[in-house]
PDB file of C-alpha atoms in Angstrom:
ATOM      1  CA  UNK S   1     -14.638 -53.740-164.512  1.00  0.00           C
ATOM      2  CA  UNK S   2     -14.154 -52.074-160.847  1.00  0.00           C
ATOM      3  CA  UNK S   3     -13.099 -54.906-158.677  1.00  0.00           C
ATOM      4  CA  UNK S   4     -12.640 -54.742-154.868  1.00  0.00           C
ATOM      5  CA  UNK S   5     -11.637 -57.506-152.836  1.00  0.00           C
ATOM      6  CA  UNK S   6     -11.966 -58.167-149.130  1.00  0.00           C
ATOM      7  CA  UNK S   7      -9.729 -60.715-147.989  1.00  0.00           C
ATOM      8  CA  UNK S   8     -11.102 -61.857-144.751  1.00  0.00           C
ATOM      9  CA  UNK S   9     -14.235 -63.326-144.186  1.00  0.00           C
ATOM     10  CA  UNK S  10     -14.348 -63.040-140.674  1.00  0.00           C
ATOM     11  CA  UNK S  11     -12.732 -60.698-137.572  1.00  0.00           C
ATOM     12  CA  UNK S  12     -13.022 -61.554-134.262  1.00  0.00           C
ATOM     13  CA  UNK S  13     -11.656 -58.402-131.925  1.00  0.00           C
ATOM     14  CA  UNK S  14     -11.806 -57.744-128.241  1.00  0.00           C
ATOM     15  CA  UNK S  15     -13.949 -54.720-127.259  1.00  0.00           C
ATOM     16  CA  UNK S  16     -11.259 -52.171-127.013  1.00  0.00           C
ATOM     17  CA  UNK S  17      -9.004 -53.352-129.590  1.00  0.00           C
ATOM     18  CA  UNK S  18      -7.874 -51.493-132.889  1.00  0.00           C
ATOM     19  CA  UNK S  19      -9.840 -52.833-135.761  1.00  0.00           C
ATOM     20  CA  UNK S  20      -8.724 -52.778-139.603  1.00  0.00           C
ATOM     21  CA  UNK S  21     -11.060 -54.201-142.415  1.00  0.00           C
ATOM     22  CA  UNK S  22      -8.906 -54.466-145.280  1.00  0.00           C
ATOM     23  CA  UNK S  23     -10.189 -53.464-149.130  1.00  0.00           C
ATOM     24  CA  UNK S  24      -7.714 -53.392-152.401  1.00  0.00           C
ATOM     25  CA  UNK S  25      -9.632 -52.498-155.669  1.00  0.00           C
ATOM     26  CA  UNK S  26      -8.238 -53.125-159.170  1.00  0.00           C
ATOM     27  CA  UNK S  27      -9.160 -50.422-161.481  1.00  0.00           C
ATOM     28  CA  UNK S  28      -8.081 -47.608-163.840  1.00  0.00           C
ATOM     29  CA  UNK S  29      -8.876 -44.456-163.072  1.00  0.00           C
ATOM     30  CA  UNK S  30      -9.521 -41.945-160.159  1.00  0.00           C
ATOM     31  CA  UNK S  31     -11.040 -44.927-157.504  1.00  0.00           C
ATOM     32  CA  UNK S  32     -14.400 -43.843-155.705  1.00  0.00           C
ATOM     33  CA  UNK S  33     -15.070 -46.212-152.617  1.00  0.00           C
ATOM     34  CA  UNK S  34     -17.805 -47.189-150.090  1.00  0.00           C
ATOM     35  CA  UNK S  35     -18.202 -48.543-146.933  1.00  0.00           C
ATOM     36  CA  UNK S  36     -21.696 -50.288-146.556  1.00  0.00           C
ATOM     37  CA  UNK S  37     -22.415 -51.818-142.976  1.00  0.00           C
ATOM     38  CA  UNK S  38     -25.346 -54.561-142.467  1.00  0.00           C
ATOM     39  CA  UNK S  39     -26.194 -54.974-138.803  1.00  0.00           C
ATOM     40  CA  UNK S  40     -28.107 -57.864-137.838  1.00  0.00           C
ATOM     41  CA  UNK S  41     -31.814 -57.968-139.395  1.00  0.00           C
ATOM     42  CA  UNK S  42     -31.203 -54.657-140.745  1.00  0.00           C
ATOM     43  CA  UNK S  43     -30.636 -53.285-144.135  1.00  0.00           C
ATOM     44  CA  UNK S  44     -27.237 -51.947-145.965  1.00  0.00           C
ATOM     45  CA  UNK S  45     -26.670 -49.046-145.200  1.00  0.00           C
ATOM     46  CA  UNK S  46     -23.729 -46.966-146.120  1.00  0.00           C
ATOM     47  CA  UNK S  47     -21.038 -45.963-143.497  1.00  0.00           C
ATOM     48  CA  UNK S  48     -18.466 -43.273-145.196  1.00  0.00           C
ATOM     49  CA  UNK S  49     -17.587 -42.906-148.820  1.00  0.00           C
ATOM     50  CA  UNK S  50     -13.693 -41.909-149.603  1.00  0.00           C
ATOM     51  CA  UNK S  51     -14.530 -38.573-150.539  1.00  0.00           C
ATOM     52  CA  UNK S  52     -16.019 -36.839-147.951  1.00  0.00           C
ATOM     53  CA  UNK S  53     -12.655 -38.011-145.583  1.00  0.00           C
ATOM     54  CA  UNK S  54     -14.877 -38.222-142.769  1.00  0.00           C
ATOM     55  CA  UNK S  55     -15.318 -40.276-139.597  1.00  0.00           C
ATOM     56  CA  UNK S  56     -18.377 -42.112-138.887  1.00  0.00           C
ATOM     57  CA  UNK S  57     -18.911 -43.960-135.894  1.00  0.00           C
ATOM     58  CA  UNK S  58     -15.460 -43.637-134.781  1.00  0.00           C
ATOM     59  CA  UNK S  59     -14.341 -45.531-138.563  1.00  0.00           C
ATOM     60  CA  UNK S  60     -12.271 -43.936-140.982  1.00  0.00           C
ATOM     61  CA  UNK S  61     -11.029 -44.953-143.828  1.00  0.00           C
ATOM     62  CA  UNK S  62      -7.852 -43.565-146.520  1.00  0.00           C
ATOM     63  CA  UNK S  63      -7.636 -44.618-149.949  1.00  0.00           C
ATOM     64  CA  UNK S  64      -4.017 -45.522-150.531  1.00  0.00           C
ATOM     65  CA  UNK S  65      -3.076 -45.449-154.624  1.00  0.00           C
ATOM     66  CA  UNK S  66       0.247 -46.743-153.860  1.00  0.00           C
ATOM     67  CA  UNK S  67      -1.050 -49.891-152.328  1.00  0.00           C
ATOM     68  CA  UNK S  68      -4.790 -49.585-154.047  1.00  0.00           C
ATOM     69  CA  UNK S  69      -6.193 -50.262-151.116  1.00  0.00           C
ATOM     70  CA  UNK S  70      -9.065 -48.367-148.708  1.00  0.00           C
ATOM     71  CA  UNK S  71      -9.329 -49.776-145.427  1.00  0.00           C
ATOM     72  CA  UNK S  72     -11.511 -49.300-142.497  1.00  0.00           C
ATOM     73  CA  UNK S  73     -10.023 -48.459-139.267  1.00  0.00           C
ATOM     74  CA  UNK S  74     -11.327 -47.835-135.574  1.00  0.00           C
ATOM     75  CA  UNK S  75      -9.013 -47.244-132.672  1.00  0.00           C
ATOM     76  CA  UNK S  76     -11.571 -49.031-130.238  1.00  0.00           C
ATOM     77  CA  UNK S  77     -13.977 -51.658-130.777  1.00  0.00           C
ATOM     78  CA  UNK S  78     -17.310 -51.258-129.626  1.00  0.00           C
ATOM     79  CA  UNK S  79     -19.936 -54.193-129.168  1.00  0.00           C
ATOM     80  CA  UNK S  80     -22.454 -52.686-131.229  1.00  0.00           C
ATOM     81  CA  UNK S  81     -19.755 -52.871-134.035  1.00  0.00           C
ATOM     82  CA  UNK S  82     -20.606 -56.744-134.690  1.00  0.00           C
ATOM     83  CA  UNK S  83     -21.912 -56.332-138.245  1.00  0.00           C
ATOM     84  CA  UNK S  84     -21.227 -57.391-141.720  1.00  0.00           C
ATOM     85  CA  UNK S  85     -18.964 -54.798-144.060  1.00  0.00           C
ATOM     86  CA  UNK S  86     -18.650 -54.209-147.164  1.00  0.00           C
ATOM     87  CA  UNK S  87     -16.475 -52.279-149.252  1.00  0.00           C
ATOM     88  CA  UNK S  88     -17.738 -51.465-152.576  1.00  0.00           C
ATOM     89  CA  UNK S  89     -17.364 -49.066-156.116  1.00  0.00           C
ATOM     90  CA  UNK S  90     -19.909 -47.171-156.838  1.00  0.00           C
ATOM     91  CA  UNK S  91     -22.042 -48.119-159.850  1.00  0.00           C
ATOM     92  CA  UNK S  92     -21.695 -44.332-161.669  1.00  0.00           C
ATOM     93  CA  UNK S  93     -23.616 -45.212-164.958  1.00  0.00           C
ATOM     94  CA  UNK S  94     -21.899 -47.085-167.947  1.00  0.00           C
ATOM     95  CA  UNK S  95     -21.356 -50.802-167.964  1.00  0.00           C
ATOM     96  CA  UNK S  96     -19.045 -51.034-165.315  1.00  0.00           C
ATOM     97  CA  UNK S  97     -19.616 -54.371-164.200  1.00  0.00           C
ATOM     98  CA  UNK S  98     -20.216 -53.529-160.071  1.00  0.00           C
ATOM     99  CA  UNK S  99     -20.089 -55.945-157.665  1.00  0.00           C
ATOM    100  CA  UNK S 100     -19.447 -55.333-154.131  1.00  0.00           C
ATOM    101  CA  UNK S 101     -16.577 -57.081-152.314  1.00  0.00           C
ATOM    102  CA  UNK S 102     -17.481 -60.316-150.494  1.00  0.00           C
ATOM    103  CA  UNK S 103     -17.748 -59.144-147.329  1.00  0.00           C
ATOM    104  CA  UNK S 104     -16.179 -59.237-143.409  1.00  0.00           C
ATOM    105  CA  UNK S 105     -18.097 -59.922-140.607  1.00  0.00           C
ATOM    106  CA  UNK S 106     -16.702 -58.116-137.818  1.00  0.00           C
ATOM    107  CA  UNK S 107     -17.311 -59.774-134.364  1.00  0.00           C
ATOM    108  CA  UNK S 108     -16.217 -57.788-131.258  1.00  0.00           C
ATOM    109  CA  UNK S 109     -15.951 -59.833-128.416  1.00  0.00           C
ATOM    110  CA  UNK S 110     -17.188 -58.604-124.621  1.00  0.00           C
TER     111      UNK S 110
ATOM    112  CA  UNK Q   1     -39.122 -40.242-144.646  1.00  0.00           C
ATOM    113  CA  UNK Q   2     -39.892 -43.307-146.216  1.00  0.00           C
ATOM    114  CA  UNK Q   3     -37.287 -46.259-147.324  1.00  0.00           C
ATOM    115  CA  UNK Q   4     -36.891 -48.149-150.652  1.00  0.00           C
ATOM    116  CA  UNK Q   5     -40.131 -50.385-150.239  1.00  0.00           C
ATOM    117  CA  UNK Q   6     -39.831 -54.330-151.519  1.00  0.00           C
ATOM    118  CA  UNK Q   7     -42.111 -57.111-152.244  1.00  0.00           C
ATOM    119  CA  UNK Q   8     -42.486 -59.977-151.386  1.00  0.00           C
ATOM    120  CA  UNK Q   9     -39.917 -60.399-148.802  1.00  0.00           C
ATOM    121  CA  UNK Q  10     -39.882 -64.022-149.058  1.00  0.00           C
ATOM    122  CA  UNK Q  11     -40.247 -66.407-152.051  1.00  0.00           C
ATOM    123  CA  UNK Q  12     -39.815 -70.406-153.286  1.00  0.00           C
ATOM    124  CA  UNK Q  13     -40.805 -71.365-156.101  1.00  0.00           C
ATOM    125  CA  UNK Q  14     -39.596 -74.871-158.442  1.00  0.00           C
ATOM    126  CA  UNK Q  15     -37.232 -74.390-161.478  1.00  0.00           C
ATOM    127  CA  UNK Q  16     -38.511 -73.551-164.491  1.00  0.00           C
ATOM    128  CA  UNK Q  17     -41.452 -71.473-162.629  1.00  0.00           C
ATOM    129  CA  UNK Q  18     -41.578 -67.587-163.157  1.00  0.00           C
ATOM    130  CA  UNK Q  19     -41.169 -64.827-160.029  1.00  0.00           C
ATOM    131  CA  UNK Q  20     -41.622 -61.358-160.144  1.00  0.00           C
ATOM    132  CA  UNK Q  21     -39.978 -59.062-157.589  1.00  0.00           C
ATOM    133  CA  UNK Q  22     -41.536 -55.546-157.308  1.00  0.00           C
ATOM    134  CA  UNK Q  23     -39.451 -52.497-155.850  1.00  0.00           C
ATOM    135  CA  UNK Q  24     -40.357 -48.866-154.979  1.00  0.00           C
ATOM    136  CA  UNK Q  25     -37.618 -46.406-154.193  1.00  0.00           C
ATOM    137  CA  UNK Q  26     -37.664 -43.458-152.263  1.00  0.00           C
ATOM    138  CA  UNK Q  27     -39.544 -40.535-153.766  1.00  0.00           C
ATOM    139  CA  UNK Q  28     -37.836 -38.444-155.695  1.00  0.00           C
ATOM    140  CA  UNK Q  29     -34.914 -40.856-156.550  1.00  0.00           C
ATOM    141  CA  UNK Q  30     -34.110 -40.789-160.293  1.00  0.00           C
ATOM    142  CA  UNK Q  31     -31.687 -43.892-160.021  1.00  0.00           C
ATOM    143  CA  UNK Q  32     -32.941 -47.312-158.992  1.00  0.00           C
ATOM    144  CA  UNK Q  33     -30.650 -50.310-159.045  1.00  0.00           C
ATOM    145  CA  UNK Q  34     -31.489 -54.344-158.977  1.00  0.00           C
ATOM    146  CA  UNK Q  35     -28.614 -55.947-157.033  1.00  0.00           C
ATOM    147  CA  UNK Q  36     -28.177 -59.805-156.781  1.00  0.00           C
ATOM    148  CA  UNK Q  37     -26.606 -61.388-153.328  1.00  0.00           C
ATOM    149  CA  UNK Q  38     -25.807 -65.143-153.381  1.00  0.00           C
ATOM    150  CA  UNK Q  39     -24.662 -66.670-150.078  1.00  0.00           C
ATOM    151  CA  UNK Q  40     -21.393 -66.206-149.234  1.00  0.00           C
ATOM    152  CA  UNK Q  41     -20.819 -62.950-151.332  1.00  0.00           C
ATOM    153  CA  UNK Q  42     -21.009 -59.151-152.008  1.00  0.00           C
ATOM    154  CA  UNK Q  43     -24.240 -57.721-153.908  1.00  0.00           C
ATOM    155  CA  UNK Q  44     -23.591 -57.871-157.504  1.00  0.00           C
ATOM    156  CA  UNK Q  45     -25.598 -54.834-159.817  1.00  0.00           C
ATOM    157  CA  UNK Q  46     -27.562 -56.077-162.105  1.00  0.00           C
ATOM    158  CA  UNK Q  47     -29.317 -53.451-163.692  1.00  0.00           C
ATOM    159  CA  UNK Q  48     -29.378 -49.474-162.981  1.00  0.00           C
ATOM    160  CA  UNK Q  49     -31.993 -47.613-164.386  1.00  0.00           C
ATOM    161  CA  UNK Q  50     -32.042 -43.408-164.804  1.00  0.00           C
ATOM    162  CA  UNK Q  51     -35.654 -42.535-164.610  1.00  0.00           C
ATOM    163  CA  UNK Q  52     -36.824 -45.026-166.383  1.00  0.00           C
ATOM    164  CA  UNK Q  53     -33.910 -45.366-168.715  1.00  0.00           C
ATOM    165  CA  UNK Q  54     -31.082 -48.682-168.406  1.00  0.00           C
ATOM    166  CA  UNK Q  55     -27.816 -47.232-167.844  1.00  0.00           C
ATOM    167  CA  UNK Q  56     -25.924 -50.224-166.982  1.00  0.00           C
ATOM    168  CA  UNK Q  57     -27.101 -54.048-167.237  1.00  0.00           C
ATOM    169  CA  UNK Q  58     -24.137 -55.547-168.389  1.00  0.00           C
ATOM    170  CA  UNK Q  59     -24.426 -58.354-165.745  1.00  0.00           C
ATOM    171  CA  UNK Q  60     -28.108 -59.204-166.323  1.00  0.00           C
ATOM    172  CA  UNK Q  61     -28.823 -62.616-167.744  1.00  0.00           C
ATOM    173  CA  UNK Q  62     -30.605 -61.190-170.303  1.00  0.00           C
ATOM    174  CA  UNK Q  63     -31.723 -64.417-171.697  1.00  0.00           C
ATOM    175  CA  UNK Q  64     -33.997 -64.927-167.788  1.00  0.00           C
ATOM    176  CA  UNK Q  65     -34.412 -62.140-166.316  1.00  0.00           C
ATOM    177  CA  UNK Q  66     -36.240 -58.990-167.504  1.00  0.00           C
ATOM    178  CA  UNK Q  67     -36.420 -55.515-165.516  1.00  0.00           C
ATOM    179  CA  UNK Q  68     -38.582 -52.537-166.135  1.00  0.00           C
ATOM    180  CA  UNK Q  69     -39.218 -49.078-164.678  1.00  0.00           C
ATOM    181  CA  UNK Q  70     -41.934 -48.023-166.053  1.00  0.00           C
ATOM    182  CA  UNK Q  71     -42.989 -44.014-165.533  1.00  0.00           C
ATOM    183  CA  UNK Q  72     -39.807 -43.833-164.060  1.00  0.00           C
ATOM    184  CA  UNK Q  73     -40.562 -45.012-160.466  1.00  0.00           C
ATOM    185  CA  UNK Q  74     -41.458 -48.357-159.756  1.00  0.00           C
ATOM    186  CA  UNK Q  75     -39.451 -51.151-161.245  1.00  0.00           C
ATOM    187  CA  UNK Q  76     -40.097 -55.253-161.333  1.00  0.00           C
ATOM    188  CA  UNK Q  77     -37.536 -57.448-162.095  1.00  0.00           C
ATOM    189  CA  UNK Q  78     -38.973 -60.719-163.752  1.00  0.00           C
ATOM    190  CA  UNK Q  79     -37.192 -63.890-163.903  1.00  0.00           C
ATOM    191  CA  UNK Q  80     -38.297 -66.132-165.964  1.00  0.00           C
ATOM    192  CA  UNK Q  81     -37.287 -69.760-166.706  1.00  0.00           C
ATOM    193  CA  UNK Q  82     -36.430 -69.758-163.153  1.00  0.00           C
ATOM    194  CA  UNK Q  83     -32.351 -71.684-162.590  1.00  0.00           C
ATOM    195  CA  UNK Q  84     -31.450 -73.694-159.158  1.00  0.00           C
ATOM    196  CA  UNK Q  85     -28.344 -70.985-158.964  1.00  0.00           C
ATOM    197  CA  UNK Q  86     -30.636 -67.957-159.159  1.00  0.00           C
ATOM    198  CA  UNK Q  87     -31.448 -68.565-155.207  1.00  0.00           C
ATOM    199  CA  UNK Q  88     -30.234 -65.282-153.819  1.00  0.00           C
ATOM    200  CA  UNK Q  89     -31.438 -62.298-151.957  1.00  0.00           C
ATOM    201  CA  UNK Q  90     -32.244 -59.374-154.398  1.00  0.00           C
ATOM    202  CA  UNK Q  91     -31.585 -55.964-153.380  1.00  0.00           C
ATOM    203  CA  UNK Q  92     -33.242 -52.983-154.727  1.00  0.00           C
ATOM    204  CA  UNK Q  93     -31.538 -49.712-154.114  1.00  0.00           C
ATOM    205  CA  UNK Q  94     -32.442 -45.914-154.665  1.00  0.00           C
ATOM    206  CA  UNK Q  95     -30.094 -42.670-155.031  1.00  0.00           C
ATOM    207  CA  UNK Q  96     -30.551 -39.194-156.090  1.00  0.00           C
ATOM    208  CA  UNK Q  97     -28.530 -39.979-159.450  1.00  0.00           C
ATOM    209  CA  UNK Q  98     -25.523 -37.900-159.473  1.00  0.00           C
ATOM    210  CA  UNK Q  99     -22.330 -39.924-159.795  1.00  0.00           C
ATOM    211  CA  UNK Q 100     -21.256 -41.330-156.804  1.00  0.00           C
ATOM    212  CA  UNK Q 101     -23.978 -40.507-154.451  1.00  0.00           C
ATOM    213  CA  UNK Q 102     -24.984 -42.791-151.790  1.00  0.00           C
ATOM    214  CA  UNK Q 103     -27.680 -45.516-152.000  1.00  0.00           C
ATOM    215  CA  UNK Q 104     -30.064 -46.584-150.360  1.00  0.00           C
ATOM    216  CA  UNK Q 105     -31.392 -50.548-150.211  1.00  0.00           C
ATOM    217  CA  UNK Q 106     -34.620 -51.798-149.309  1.00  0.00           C
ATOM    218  CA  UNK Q 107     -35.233 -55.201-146.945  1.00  0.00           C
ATOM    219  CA  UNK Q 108     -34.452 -57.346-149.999  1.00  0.00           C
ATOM    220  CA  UNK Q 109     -36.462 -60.457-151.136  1.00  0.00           C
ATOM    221  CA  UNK Q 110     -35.085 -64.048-150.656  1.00  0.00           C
ATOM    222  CA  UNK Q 111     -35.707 -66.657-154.036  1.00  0.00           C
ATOM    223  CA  UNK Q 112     -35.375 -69.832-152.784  1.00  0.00           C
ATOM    224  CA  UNK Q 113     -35.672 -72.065-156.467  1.00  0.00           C
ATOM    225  CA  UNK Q 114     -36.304 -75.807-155.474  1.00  0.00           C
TER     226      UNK Q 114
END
């Protein structure tokens, strides 16, 4: 199974402040990971996926082998950054057992 | 263009009752996927279909819940005896169906079982 974990439930971060969300995974294999973003009353949607090594509303995000780990980063909170996260695998076909990480609700504070 | 319809958005029903969730993905989408998302945690899968094919339900309660997509574009996902601990939001989701490519959820529908 392709497990990611999220350790933090919750980040609270002054607008202007650096922000990391932090994401390990535990699998074989060449990793493939998500960000998915949930603002309030609105749907998942995904932010960037490892692969394309882009930037997406100021977030980026490495995948590190050596620490398994793929976390989100932004140099300067914004308000409208208040959202839940989610890092996730992506379910590719085969009985991989998904399940998305738990979760971190990012609060940026005025 | 449209997004991954859902219905109903809300529902509560007793244990032991049966609910049906109905989902309808974004045309052209050959993948659809049932996710389940308890309180408190990430969206688990619970079944991915290719057309109307099951590629992965390996964390479907198969003994409860059922899921079907017929013609390949629709899909319901039945559950049936209804448990106290299946009260979650359940997400559909639709992609293109290449490995990997991104997907895209509907509003979700809440179960509340009493």
């Amino acid at each position: 199974a392709q497990r990611v974990t999220q350790p933090e439930k919750l980040l609270s971060v002054f607008k202007g402040a650096p922000v990391e969300l932090k994401c390990n995974y535990s699998y074989s294999g060449s990793p493939e990971l998500f960000w998915y973003v949930q603002y309030s009353r609105q749907r998942l949607q995904l932010l960037l996926r490892h692969i394309s090594r882009e930037s997406i509303k100021g977030f980026t995000a490495d995948l590190n082998k050596g620490e398994t780990s793929f976390h989100l980063k932004k140099p300067f909170a914004q308000e409208e950054d208040s959202a839940m996260y989610y890092c996730a695998p992506p379910p590719s076909g085969g009985y991989q057992k998904v399940t998305f990480g738990t979760g971190t609700k990012l609060q940026v504070i005025p | 263009e449209a997004g991954v319809a859902q219905s109903p958005r809300y529902k509560i029903i007793e244990k032991r009752q049966s609910v049906a969730f109905w989902c309808n993905p974004i045309s052209g989408h050959a993948t659809l996927y049932w996710y389940q998302q308890i309180l408190g945690q990430g969206p688990k899968l619970l079944i991915q279909f290719q057309n109307n094919g099951v590629v992965d339900d390996s964390q479907l309660p198969k003994d409860r819940f059922s899921a079907e997509r017929l013609k390949g574009v629709d899909s319901t996902l039945k559950i049936q005896p209804a448990k106290l601990e299946d009260s979650a939001v359940y997400l559909c989701a639709s992609s293109l169906g290449r490995p990997g490519n991104e997907q895209f959820f509907g509003p979700g529908t809440r179960l509340t079982v009493l």
